[in-house]
Short mmCIF file of C-alpha atoms in Angstrom, two decimals:
data_model
loop_
_atom_site.label_atom_id
_atom_site.label_comp_id
_atom_site.label_asym_id
_atom_site.label_seq_id
_atom_site.Cartn_x
_atom_site.Cartn_y
_atom_site.Cartn_z
CA MET A 1 0.00 0.00 0.00
CA CYS A 2 1.42 3.39 -0.99
CA ASN A 3 1.71 6.30 1.46
CA LYS A 4 -1.22 8.14 -0.12
CA ASP A 5 -3.48 5.11 0.22
CA SER A 6 -2.49 4.84 3.89
CA LYS A 7 -3.22 8.53 4.35
CA LEU A 8 -6.69 8.06 2.90
CA LEU A 9 -7.44 5.20 5.28
CA THR A 10 -6.37 7.47 8.14
CA ILE A 11 -8.74 10.21 6.94
CA LEU A 12 -11.60 7.75 6.70
CA GLY A 13 -10.81 6.32 10.12
CA ARG A 14 -10.84 9.73 11.79
CA SER A 15 -14.18 10.52 10.18
CA GLY A 16 -15.68 7.34 11.65
CA ILE A 17 -16.23 5.76 8.23
CA VAL A 18 -15.00 2.20 7.92
CA PRO A 19 -14.00 1.73 4.28
CA GLN A 20 -15.47 -1.72 3.83
CA PRO A 21 -17.63 -2.69 0.82
CA GLN A 22 -21.28 -2.90 1.74
CA PRO A 23 -23.07 -6.25 1.27
CA GLN A 24 -25.92 -6.11 -1.23
CA HIS A 25 -28.79 -8.34 -2.31
CA ARG A 26 -27.34 -10.12 -5.33
CA CYS A 27 -28.32 -12.76 -7.85
CA PRO A 28 -26.49 -14.44 -10.75
CA ILE A 29 -26.43 -12.48 -14.00
CA PRO A 30 -26.97 -14.56 -17.18
CA LEU A 31 -23.80 -13.25 -18.79
CA ALA A 32 -22.03 -14.72 -21.78
CA ASN A 33 -18.91 -16.66 -20.81
CA ASP A 34 -16.14 -15.08 -22.82
CA PRO A 35 -15.70 -11.40 -23.79
CA ASP A 36 -13.44 -12.46 -26.65
CA LYS A 37 -16.34 -14.33 -28.28
CA ILE A 38 -18.82 -11.44 -28.12
CA VAL A 39 -19.89 -10.34 -31.59
CA ILE A 40 -20.25 -6.55 -31.70
CA PRO A 41 -23.15 -5.48 -33.94
CA LYS A 42 -22.15 -3.72 -37.14
CA GLY A 43 -23.35 -0.18 -37.63
CA ARG A 44 -25.89 1.55 -35.41
CA THR A 45 -29.45 0.77 -34.44
CA PRO A 46 -31.64 2.61 -37.00
CA ASP A 47 -33.43 5.74 -35.78
CA LYS A 48 -37.12 5.17 -36.51
CA ILE A 49 -38.94 8.00 -34.71
CA VAL A 50 -36.47 10.81 -34.07
CA LYS A 51 -33.92 10.85 -36.88
CA ASP A 52 -32.28 14.25 -36.62
CA LEU A 53 -31.64 15.65 -33.13
CA SER A 54 -29.93 18.99 -32.51
CA TYR A 55 -29.50 21.18 -29.45
CA VAL A 56 -30.21 24.73 -28.37
CA MET A 57 -26.78 26.31 -27.92
CA GLU A 58 -27.57 29.96 -27.18
CA ASP A 59 -29.32 31.36 -24.10
CA GLU A 60 -32.16 33.51 -25.42
CA LEU A 61 -32.27 35.95 -22.48
CA TRP A 62 -28.50 36.35 -22.41
CA ASN A 63 -28.34 37.05 -26.16
CA ASN A 64 -31.14 39.61 -25.91
CA GLY A 65 -28.96 41.88 -23.83
CA SER A 66 -30.33 40.83 -20.45
CA LYS A 67 -27.96 41.20 -17.50
CA THR A 68 -28.90 37.65 -16.56
CA SER A 69 -25.91 35.38 -17.13
CA ALA A 70 -26.15 32.39 -19.44
CA LEU A 71 -27.57 29.32 -17.71
CA PHE A 72 -26.20 25.84 -18.41
CA GLY A 73 -29.69 24.52 -19.10
CA GLY A 74 -30.84 27.73 -20.78
CA HIS A 75 -33.80 29.86 -19.80
CA GLN A 76 -36.24 27.17 -20.88
CA ASN A 77 -39.85 28.32 -20.45
CA TRP A 78 -42.98 26.24 -19.95
CA SER A 79 -43.83 26.34 -23.67
CA HIS A 80 -40.39 25.05 -24.61
CA ARG A 81 -40.88 22.20 -22.18
CA VAL A 82 -44.28 21.22 -23.60
CA GLU A 83 -42.96 21.27 -27.18
CA SER A 84 -39.92 19.16 -26.29
CA PHE A 85 -42.13 16.15 -25.51
CA LYS A 86 -43.79 16.21 -28.96
CA LEU A 87 -41.91 13.69 -31.04
CA ASN A 88 -40.96 14.52 -34.61
CA SER A 89 -38.42 13.16 -37.05
CA THR A 90 -36.42 16.40 -36.69
CA MET A 91 -36.11 17.97 -33.24
CA LYS A 92 -34.14 20.72 -31.54
CA VAL A 93 -34.21 20.73 -27.75
CA HIS A 94 -32.47 22.20 -24.73
CA CYS A 95 -29.79 19.80 -23.54
CA GLY A 96 -27.36 21.67 -21.30
CA PHE A 97 -24.05 23.11 -22.50
CA ILE A 98 -25.43 26.51 -23.39
CA ARG A 99 -22.58 28.64 -24.71
CA ASN A 100 -20.65 30.59 -22.03
CA SER A 101 -22.38 28.74 -19.17
CA GLY A 102 -19.52 26.65 -17.76
CA ALA A 103 -18.66 22.93 -17.65
CA GLU A 104 -15.64 23.19 -19.98
CA MET A 105 -13.09 20.48 -20.69
CA ALA A 106 -9.36 20.99 -21.28
CA ARG A 107 -8.15 20.80 -24.89
CA SER A 108 -6.07 17.72 -24.13
CA ASP A 109 -9.16 15.91 -22.83
CA ILE A 110 -11.30 17.03 -25.77
CA LYS A 111 -8.65 15.62 -28.10
CA TYR A 112 -8.39 12.36 -26.17
CA VAL A 113 -12.13 11.59 -26.00
CA LYS A 114 -12.57 12.05 -29.76
CA LYS A 115 -11.25 8.50 -30.17
CA CYS A 116 -13.68 7.05 -27.62
CA THR A 117 -16.54 5.14 -29.25
CA PHE A 118 -16.91 2.66 -26.37
CA VAL A 119 -16.94 4.36 -22.96
CA VAL A 120 -17.11 3.39 -19.31
CA ALA A 121 -17.65 6.66 -17.44
CA SER A 122 -17.94 7.75 -13.85
CA GLY A 123 -17.77 10.99 -11.91
CA ILE A 124 -16.64 12.47 -8.60
CA PHE A 125 -17.74 15.92 -7.47
CA ASP A 126 -16.97 17.93 -4.33
CA GLY A 127 -14.40 15.38 -3.14
CA TYR A 128 -16.79 12.62 -1.98
CA ASP A 129 -14.85 9.68 -3.43
CA ILE A 130 -11.62 8.41 -4.93
CA PRO A 131 -11.54 6.33 -8.15
CA HIS A 132 -12.04 2.61 -7.62
CA GLN A 133 -10.30 0.34 -10.10
CA PRO A 134 -12.55 -2.03 -12.09
CA SER A 135 -11.80 -5.73 -11.90
CA ASN A 136 -12.38 -8.70 -14.22
CA ILE A 137 -11.74 -6.54 -17.27
CA SER A 138 -10.58 -8.49 -20.34
CA ARG A 139 -7.68 -7.43 -22.54
CA ARG A 140 -10.16 -6.88 -25.35
CA SER A 141 -12.22 -4.46 -23.26
CA LYS A 142 -9.13 -2.62 -22.03
CA LYS A 143 -8.25 -1.91 -25.67
CA LEU A 144 -11.82 -1.20 -26.80
CA PHE A 145 -13.13 1.02 -23.99
CA CYS A 146 -12.08 4.42 -22.71
CA PHE A 147 -12.43 4.56 -18.92
CA LEU A 148 -13.25 8.22 -18.19
CA MET A 149 -13.60 9.68 -14.70
CA VAL A 150 -15.15 13.18 -14.76
CA VAL A 151 -14.11 15.36 -11.81
CA ASP A 152 -14.36 18.94 -10.63
CA GLU A 153 -11.37 20.90 -9.31
CA ILE A 154 -12.15 20.14 -5.65
CA SER A 155 -12.20 16.41 -6.37
CA LEU A 156 -9.06 16.52 -8.51
CA LYS A 157 -7.20 18.20 -5.66
CA PHE A 158 -8.52 15.62 -3.16
CA ILE A 159 -7.57 12.72 -5.44
CA LYS A 160 -4.04 14.08 -5.95
CA GLU A 161 -3.60 14.38 -2.19
CA ASN A 162 -4.72 10.84 -1.46
CA VAL A 163 -3.86 8.51 -4.35
CA THR A 164 -1.17 8.38 -7.02
CA VAL A 165 -2.00 10.37 -10.15
CA ARG A 166 0.13 9.73 -13.24
CA GLN A 167 0.53 12.35 -15.98
CA ASP A 168 1.27 11.31 -19.57
CA ASP A 169 3.27 13.20 -22.21
CA ASP A 170 0.12 14.90 -23.53
CA GLY A 171 -0.90 16.24 -20.14
CA GLY A 172 -3.51 13.56 -19.47
CA LYS A 173 -3.99 12.57 -15.82
CA TRP A 174 -4.53 8.94 -14.83
CA VAL A 175 -5.43 6.91 -11.76
CA GLY A 176 -4.88 3.32 -12.80
CA ILE A 177 -7.14 2.60 -15.77
CA TRP A 178 -9.15 5.81 -15.28
CA ARG A 179 -8.41 8.89 -17.36
CA LEU A 180 -9.35 11.90 -15.21
CA VAL A 181 -11.41 14.45 -17.16
CA LEU A 182 -11.57 17.82 -15.41
CA LEU A 183 -14.85 19.72 -15.81
CA LYS A 184 -13.91 23.33 -15.18
CA ASN A 185 -16.34 26.02 -13.98
CA PRO A 186 -19.18 23.79 -12.70
CA PRO A 187 -22.40 25.61 -13.63
CA TYR A 188 -24.52 24.84 -10.55
CA ASP A 189 -24.36 25.82 -6.88
CA GLU A 190 -25.31 22.29 -5.83
CA PRO A 191 -22.61 19.58 -6.35
CA ARG A 192 -25.25 16.88 -6.78
CA ARG A 193 -26.72 18.82 -9.69
CA ASN A 194 -23.26 19.20 -11.25
CA GLY A 195 -22.82 15.44 -10.95
CA LYS A 196 -25.84 14.88 -13.19
CA ILE A 197 -24.03 16.46 -16.17
CA PRO A 198 -21.72 13.51 -16.99
CA LYS A 199 -24.23 10.99 -15.71
CA ILE A 200 -27.18 12.01 -17.88
CA LEU A 201 -25.55 14.08 -20.64
CA LEU A 202 -22.71 11.70 -21.38
CA HIS A 203 -23.51 11.94 -25.09
CA ARG A 204 -22.85 15.70 -24.97
CA LEU A 205 -19.55 15.40 -23.11
CA PHE A 206 -18.29 12.54 -25.27
CA PRO A 207 -20.12 12.95 -28.59
CA GLN A 208 -18.11 10.26 -30.41
CA ALA A 209 -19.36 7.57 -28.00
CA GLN A 210 -21.55 4.96 -29.66
CA TYR A 211 -21.93 2.87 -26.51
CA SER A 212 -21.49 3.87 -22.88
CA ILE A 213 -21.78 2.48 -19.38
CA TRP A 214 -22.18 4.94 -16.53
CA ILE A 215 -21.32 3.95 -12.96
CA ASP A 216 -21.46 6.21 -9.90
CA GLY A 217 -18.13 7.24 -8.38
CA LYS A 218 -18.54 5.16 -5.21
CA MET A 219 -18.72 1.93 -7.22
CA GLU A 220 -16.10 -0.61 -8.19
CA LEU A 221 -17.15 -2.32 -11.42
CA ILE A 222 -16.60 -6.09 -11.26
CA VAL A 223 -18.07 -7.23 -14.59
CA ASP A 224 -16.45 -6.92 -18.01
CA PRO A 225 -18.15 -4.04 -19.90
CA LEU A 226 -18.47 -6.02 -23.15
CA LEU A 227 -20.44 -8.68 -21.29
CA MET A 228 -22.69 -5.92 -19.94
CA LEU A 229 -23.39 -4.51 -23.40
CA GLU A 230 -24.23 -7.99 -24.67
CA ARG A 231 -26.47 -8.81 -21.70
CA TYR A 232 -28.38 -5.53 -21.37
CA LEU A 233 -28.47 -4.13 -24.91
CA TRP A 234 -27.62 -6.48 -27.75
CA ARG A 235 -29.28 -9.67 -26.52
CA GLY A 236 -32.71 -8.05 -26.25
CA LYS A 237 -32.11 -5.44 -29.00
CA TYR A 238 -32.38 -2.51 -26.59
CA THR A 239 -30.61 0.83 -26.77
CA TYR A 240 -31.04 1.80 -23.10
CA ALA A 241 -30.90 -0.23 -19.89
CA ILE A 242 -31.23 0.71 -16.24
CA ALA A 243 -32.07 -1.25 -13.06
CA GLN A 244 -35.29 -1.00 -11.13
CA HIS A 245 -35.20 0.46 -7.62
CA LYS A 246 -34.92 -2.07 -4.81
CA HIS A 247 -37.82 -0.68 -2.77
CA HIS A 248 -39.87 1.85 -4.73
CA HIS A 249 -42.00 1.64 -7.86
CA SER A 250 -43.86 4.95 -7.72
CA ILE A 251 -42.21 8.37 -7.96
CA TYR A 252 -44.46 9.45 -5.09
CA GLU A 253 -42.98 6.70 -2.89
CA GLU A 254 -39.51 7.85 -3.87
CA ALA A 255 -40.41 11.49 -3.15
CA ASP A 256 -41.68 10.54 0.30
CA ALA A 257 -38.43 8.68 1.02
CA ASN A 258 -36.40 11.65 -0.19
CA LYS A 259 -38.22 13.93 2.24
CA ARG A 260 -37.75 11.53 5.15
CA ARG A 261 -34.04 11.20 4.42
CA LYS A 262 -33.61 14.96 3.89
CA ARG A 263 -32.37 14.69 0.31
CA TYR A 264 -33.79 18.10 -0.65
CA ALA A 265 -36.15 20.74 0.73
CA ARG A 266 -39.44 19.04 1.56
CA PRO A 267 -41.76 21.77 0.21
CA LEU A 268 -39.82 21.88 -3.07
CA ILE A 269 -40.07 18.10 -3.49
CA ASP A 270 -43.82 18.45 -2.89
CA LEU A 271 -44.07 21.22 -5.49
CA HIS A 272 -42.12 19.11 -7.97
CA MET A 273 -44.52 16.21 -7.45
CA LYS A 274 -47.61 18.43 -7.62
CA ILE A 275 -46.55 19.61 -11.07
CA TYR A 276 -46.19 16.00 -12.22
CA ARG A 277 -49.52 15.01 -10.69
CA TYR A 278 -51.23 18.02 -12.32
CA GLU A 279 -49.77 16.92 -15.64
CA GLY A 280 -51.34 13.48 -15.32
CA MET A 281 -48.62 11.33 -13.77
CA GLU A 282 -50.38 8.57 -11.86
CA SER A 283 -48.94 6.54 -9.03
CA TRP A 284 -47.42 3.32 -10.36
CA SER A 285 -49.59 0.19 -10.15
CA PRO A 286 -48.94 -3.49 -10.99
CA GLY A 287 -49.89 -4.45 -14.52
CA GLY A 288 -49.17 -1.00 -15.87
CA LYS A 289 -47.00 -0.02 -18.81
CA THR A 290 -43.74 -0.10 -16.86
CA ILE A 291 -42.03 -2.58 -14.53
CA SER A 292 -41.36 0.40 -12.27
CA ASP A 293 -41.31 4.18 -12.53
CA VAL A 294 -38.26 4.46 -10.27
CA PRO A 295 -34.78 3.33 -11.36
CA GLU A 296 -31.53 2.75 -9.59
CA GLY A 297 -29.69 5.37 -11.59
CA ALA A 298 -26.17 4.50 -10.47
CA ILE A 299 -25.59 2.30 -13.54
CA ILE A 300 -26.88 3.23 -17.00
CA VAL A 301 -26.10 1.24 -20.16
CA ARG A 302 -26.70 3.06 -23.46
CA GLU A 303 -26.35 2.98 -27.20
CA HIS A 304 -26.34 6.62 -28.24
CA THR A 305 -29.13 6.69 -30.79
CA ALA A 306 -31.15 9.84 -31.47
CA MET A 307 -34.03 8.55 -29.32
CA SER A 308 -31.75 7.53 -26.46
CA ASN A 309 -30.04 10.91 -26.59
CA LEU A 310 -33.38 12.74 -26.69
CA PHE A 311 -34.52 10.87 -23.59
CA SER A 312 -31.32 11.87 -21.80
CA CYS A 313 -31.85 15.52 -22.79
CA LEU A 314 -35.45 15.55 -21.56
CA TRP A 315 -34.49 13.80 -18.33
CA PHE A 316 -31.71 16.30 -17.72
CA ASN A 317 -34.05 19.23 -18.44
CA GLU A 318 -36.35 18.05 -15.66
CA VAL A 319 -33.38 17.78 -13.28
CA ASP A 320 -32.30 21.28 -14.34
CA LEU A 321 -35.77 22.80 -13.86
CA PHE A 322 -36.84 21.07 -10.65
CA THR A 323 -35.08 19.13 -7.88
CA PRO A 324 -31.71 17.41 -8.51
CA ARG A 325 -33.19 14.08 -7.42
CA ASP A 326 -33.10 12.41 -10.85
CA GLN A 327 -35.01 9.30 -9.75
CA LEU A 328 -38.10 11.49 -9.38
CA SER A 329 -37.93 12.58 -13.03
CA PHE A 330 -37.03 9.39 -14.91
CA GLY A 331 -40.48 7.80 -14.84
CA TYR A 332 -42.16 11.11 -15.64
CA VAL A 333 -40.19 11.49 -18.88
CA VAL A 334 -41.04 7.88 -19.82
CA TYR A 335 -44.71 8.75 -19.19
CA ARG A 336 -44.57 11.92 -21.31
CA LEU A 337 -43.07 10.03 -24.25
CA GLY A 338 -46.12 7.76 -24.24
CA GLY A 339 -44.44 4.41 -24.76
CA SER A 340 -42.22 5.58 -27.63
CA PHE A 341 -39.08 5.13 -25.54
CA ASN A 342 -38.29 1.41 -25.42
CA PHE A 343 -35.85 0.53 -22.64
CA HIS A 344 -34.78 -2.44 -20.56
CA MET A 345 -35.32 -2.20 -16.79
CA PHE A 346 -33.50 -5.12 -15.27
CA PRO A 347 -33.85 -6.70 -11.79
CA ASN A 348 -32.28 -4.90 -8.85
CA CYS A 349 -30.47 -8.02 -7.68
CA GLU A 350 -28.57 -8.10 -11.01
CA TYR A 351 -27.68 -4.44 -10.53
CA ASN A 352 -26.10 -5.30 -7.18
CA SER A 353 -24.05 -8.05 -8.83
CA LEU A 354 -22.32 -5.61 -11.18
CA PHE A 355 -20.26 -3.74 -8.59
CA VAL A 356 -18.82 -3.48 -5.11
CA LEU A 357 -20.20 -0.46 -3.25
CA HIS A 358 -17.69 1.65 -1.31
CA PRO A 359 -18.59 4.33 1.23
CA HIS A 360 -18.18 7.99 0.39
CA THR A 361 -15.16 9.62 2.03
CA ARG A 362 -17.72 11.94 3.64
CA GLU A 363 -21.45 12.49 3.47
CA HIS A 364 -22.91 15.34 1.46
CA SER A 365 -25.17 17.83 3.17
CA SER A 366 -26.40 21.29 2.26
CA ALA A 367 -28.65 23.60 4.24
CA VAL A 368 -31.51 23.44 1.75
CA GLU A 369 -31.95 19.72 2.43
CA TRP A 370 -33.16 20.46 5.97
CA VAL A 371 -35.91 22.89 4.94
CA LYS A 372 -39.33 21.73 6.16
CA ASN A 373 -41.45 24.79 5.32
CA ILE A 374 -41.34 27.11 2.32
CA SER A 375 -41.25 30.14 4.64
CA GLU A 376 -37.74 29.08 5.70
CA LEU A 377 -36.57 30.14 2.25
CA ASP A 378 -37.78 33.73 2.73
CA GLY A 379 -35.67 36.62 4.04
CA LYS A 380 -32.23 35.48 5.13
CA GLY A 381 -33.23 31.95 4.17
CA SER A 382 -33.26 32.98 0.51
CA ARG A 383 -29.51 32.38 0.54
CA MET A 384 -30.30 28.67 0.55
CA LYS A 385 -32.00 28.93 -2.83
CA GLU A 386 -29.98 27.74 -5.78
CA SER A 387 -29.26 30.59 -8.17
CA ARG A 388 -28.61 28.59 -11.35
CA GLY A 389 -30.63 25.39 -11.04
CA GLY A 390 -34.15 24.36 -10.03
CA LEU A 391 -35.51 27.64 -11.35
CA GLY A 392 -38.74 25.98 -12.48
CA LEU A 393 -39.61 25.71 -8.80
CA TRP A 394 -39.56 29.52 -8.53
CA THR A 395 -41.19 30.36 -11.89
CA PRO A 396 -45.00 30.82 -11.86
CA TYR A 397 -46.57 27.62 -13.16
CA PRO A 398 -49.26 28.00 -15.87
CA GLY A 399 -51.84 26.00 -13.95
CA ASN A 400 -53.60 25.96 -10.59
CA LEU A 401 -51.67 23.65 -8.27
CA ASP A 402 -53.60 24.63 -5.13
CA SER A 403 -56.17 21.86 -5.52
CA VAL A 404 -53.64 19.13 -6.39
CA VAL A 405 -53.60 16.29 -3.88
CA LEU A 406 -50.60 13.99 -4.00
CA PRO A 407 -51.28 10.23 -3.96
CA SER A 408 -51.07 8.59 -0.56
CA VAL A 409 -47.96 6.54 0.06
CA ALA A 410 -47.75 3.25 1.92
CA ARG A 411 -44.37 3.26 3.66
CA THR A 412 -43.18 -0.28 3.12
CA SER A 413 -39.52 0.45 3.72
CA LYS A 414 -37.26 2.78 5.62
CA ALA A 415 -34.88 2.83 2.70
CA GLY A 416 -34.57 5.78 0.33
#
């Protein structure tokens, strides 16, 4: 063990966190036996509904001479949002990365990722984790995949202080198999919201990627990525795969758990859910159109087709407009697309067999997560409001939400 690794263990020990992998409910995954025998499909899955997808790049208010600075997600209004869910063969939607809004990559990283058509990606923001090295990776996958770890400057500094970072001749920074990709000038006040950029908008960060696997930063991948693509995409002819949540099926269950566990301001979660209920989102029920409306979003397997990319854009727009709790928005976007988005939601026990879960180096907490009443955000409390994200929660909604009653929730689990 190197000195930096020992130092990290000391830090974790002082904080009271024991850095032991957490046991999970697992089951065997019906994987193919040999990555070398996997046949990679030729070409791309044809785009049948959305064939030409482009993105809004300019912030309308900023370009009109307003003193308001450019927002990463743009100043998307309610009409833009309604139109974005209407599927056409040619579409142009908001999808982050508005010009002059932040989240820039270094030239050396931009050059490097241009070669990456198969990607395993992860991210660490605000110094919560260190990179965990994948295991059981075949030689073929090591040559085929780029392993990209997106970090902010706080995390890069923390990683350098605690593990060995190697720099190549082109200025690229590496921790083992992971290429560190610095995202400069994070556009949001809230680190969790910044972390959704590489997670959901991976196709915007790495536009040459044809296939990608996203894993959260606290995870150690233990399955060969080629076997994952074969199991979750190619075998069933899917372009998008994500696991179902272990406990919750309804977004209203998930919202209730988020409030109990203080994941965001309670009245703002309620407002978020009232908007969805007003717009027709029912509570999930057995025998419906989906296995579940709530995913475990820590692993996402994608082929980057136009439809898959559109879904990611619309999902991110909801995260940008409302709360950063992306599990609340996933099922809503599926609902709004009316069955046109075909995806594979696989069993949670398989999800837990894909990785070893490591504890964060510290737990995230921000003042807004403890807010119980909207009045706490008035006066001096207004400092807890995010200034560049969640603005849909503070923009007058074009409908009467006063009479909206949220579905009752049966609390079957203490888990969030």
